[in-house]
């Protein structure tokens, strides 16, 4: 049995080992292990990687509108309303994309065996 693509399984929020089990037990809380194949996920940590990529991506999408809307000749009330709508869309995009980005990064980490850097000898400090 070949392993599924870490990116495709991450986009579906599924385990990158079996492609079947769900990664999350709630919005961004990982399962302790895959419910299907039992892969351990307690020590996995994507840190702030997903937030960085999602925030940066949404910012790039939204930035042109943040410059264009103030230059459009329309009453101030409409501009404020446009900014509120844009902010709601940005927050919605971020909240929707965060679990997907976390799942993809987690599956990529596990696929490539990424772990914390170790410096020096393994048994020092004893
Ligand atoms: Zn699995």
PDB file of N, CA and C and ligand atoms in Angstrom, residues 15-21 34-39, ligand 1:
ATOM      1  N   UNK A  15      -5.393  12.001   7.670  1.00  0.00           N
ATOM      2  CA  UNK A  15      -4.071  11.521   8.065  1.00  0.00           C
ATOM      3  C   UNK A  15      -3.197  11.298   6.832  1.00  0.00           C
ATOM      4  N   UNK A  16      -1.944  11.744   6.893  1.00  0.00           N
ATOM      5  CA  UNK A  16      -1.046  11.588   5.763  1.00  0.00           C
ATOM      6  C   UNK A  16      -0.459  10.188   5.662  1.00  0.00           C
ATOM      7  N   UNK A  17      -0.675   9.362   6.679  1.00  0.00           N
ATOM      8  CA  UNK A  17      -0.138   8.000   6.671  1.00  0.00           C
ATOM      9  C   UNK A  17      -1.081   7.038   5.961  1.00  0.00           C
ATOM     10  N   UNK A  18      -2.379   7.128   6.286  1.00  0.00           N
ATOM     11  CA  UNK A  18      -3.348   6.207   5.698  1.00  0.00           C
ATOM     12  C   UNK A  18      -4.312   6.910   4.740  1.00  0.00           C
ATOM     13  N   UNK A  19      -4.449   8.229   4.864  1.00  0.00           N
ATOM     14  CA  UNK A  19      -5.372   8.958   3.989  1.00  0.00           C
ATOM     15  C   UNK A  19      -6.820   8.788   4.371  1.00  0.00           C
ATOM     16  N   UNK A  20      -7.108   8.132   5.511  1.00  0.00           N
ATOM     17  CA  UNK A  20      -8.493   7.861   5.898  1.00  0.00           C
ATOM     18  C   UNK A  20      -8.899   8.580   7.182  1.00  0.00           C
ATOM     19  N   UNK A  21      -8.036   8.483   8.226  1.00  0.00           N
ATOM     20  CA  UNK A  21      -8.404   9.003   9.538  1.00  0.00           C
ATOM     21  C   UNK A  21      -8.401  10.520   9.594  1.00  0.00           C
ATOM     22  N   UNK A  34      -4.037   8.719  14.954  1.00  0.00           N
ATOM     23  CA  UNK A  34      -4.991   8.536  13.855  1.00  0.00           C
ATOM     24  C   UNK A  34      -6.004   7.464  14.249  1.00  0.00           C
ATOM     25  N   UNK A  35      -7.303   7.733  14.127  1.00  0.00           N
ATOM     26  CA  UNK A  35      -8.311   6.725  14.498  1.00  0.00           C
ATOM     27  C   UNK A  35      -8.321   5.509  13.577  1.00  0.00           C
ATOM     28  N   UNK A  36      -7.711   5.586  12.412  1.00  0.00           N
ATOM     29  CA  UNK A  36      -7.720   4.462  11.469  1.00  0.00           C
ATOM     30  C   UNK A  36      -6.416   3.667  11.553  1.00  0.00           C
ATOM     31  N   UNK A  37      -5.255   4.355  11.384  1.00  0.00           N
ATOM     32  CA  UNK A  37      -3.989   3.617  11.331  1.00  0.00           C
ATOM     33  C   UNK A  37      -3.195   3.723  12.637  1.00  0.00           C
ATOM     34  N   UNK A  38      -3.617   4.588  13.562  1.00  0.00           N
ATOM     35  CA  UNK A  38      -2.966   4.680  14.864  1.00  0.00           C
ATOM     36  C   UNK A  38      -1.676   5.467  14.881  1.00  0.00           C
ATOM     37  N   UNK A  39      -1.376   6.229  13.834  1.00  0.00           N
ATOM     38  CA  UNK A  39      -0.146   7.019  13.823  1.00  0.00           C
ATOM     39  C   UNK A  39      -0.174   8.048  14.964  1.00  0.00           C
TER      40      UNK A  39
HETATM   41 ZN1  LIG B   1      -3.901   7.327   9.631  1.00  0.00          ZN
END
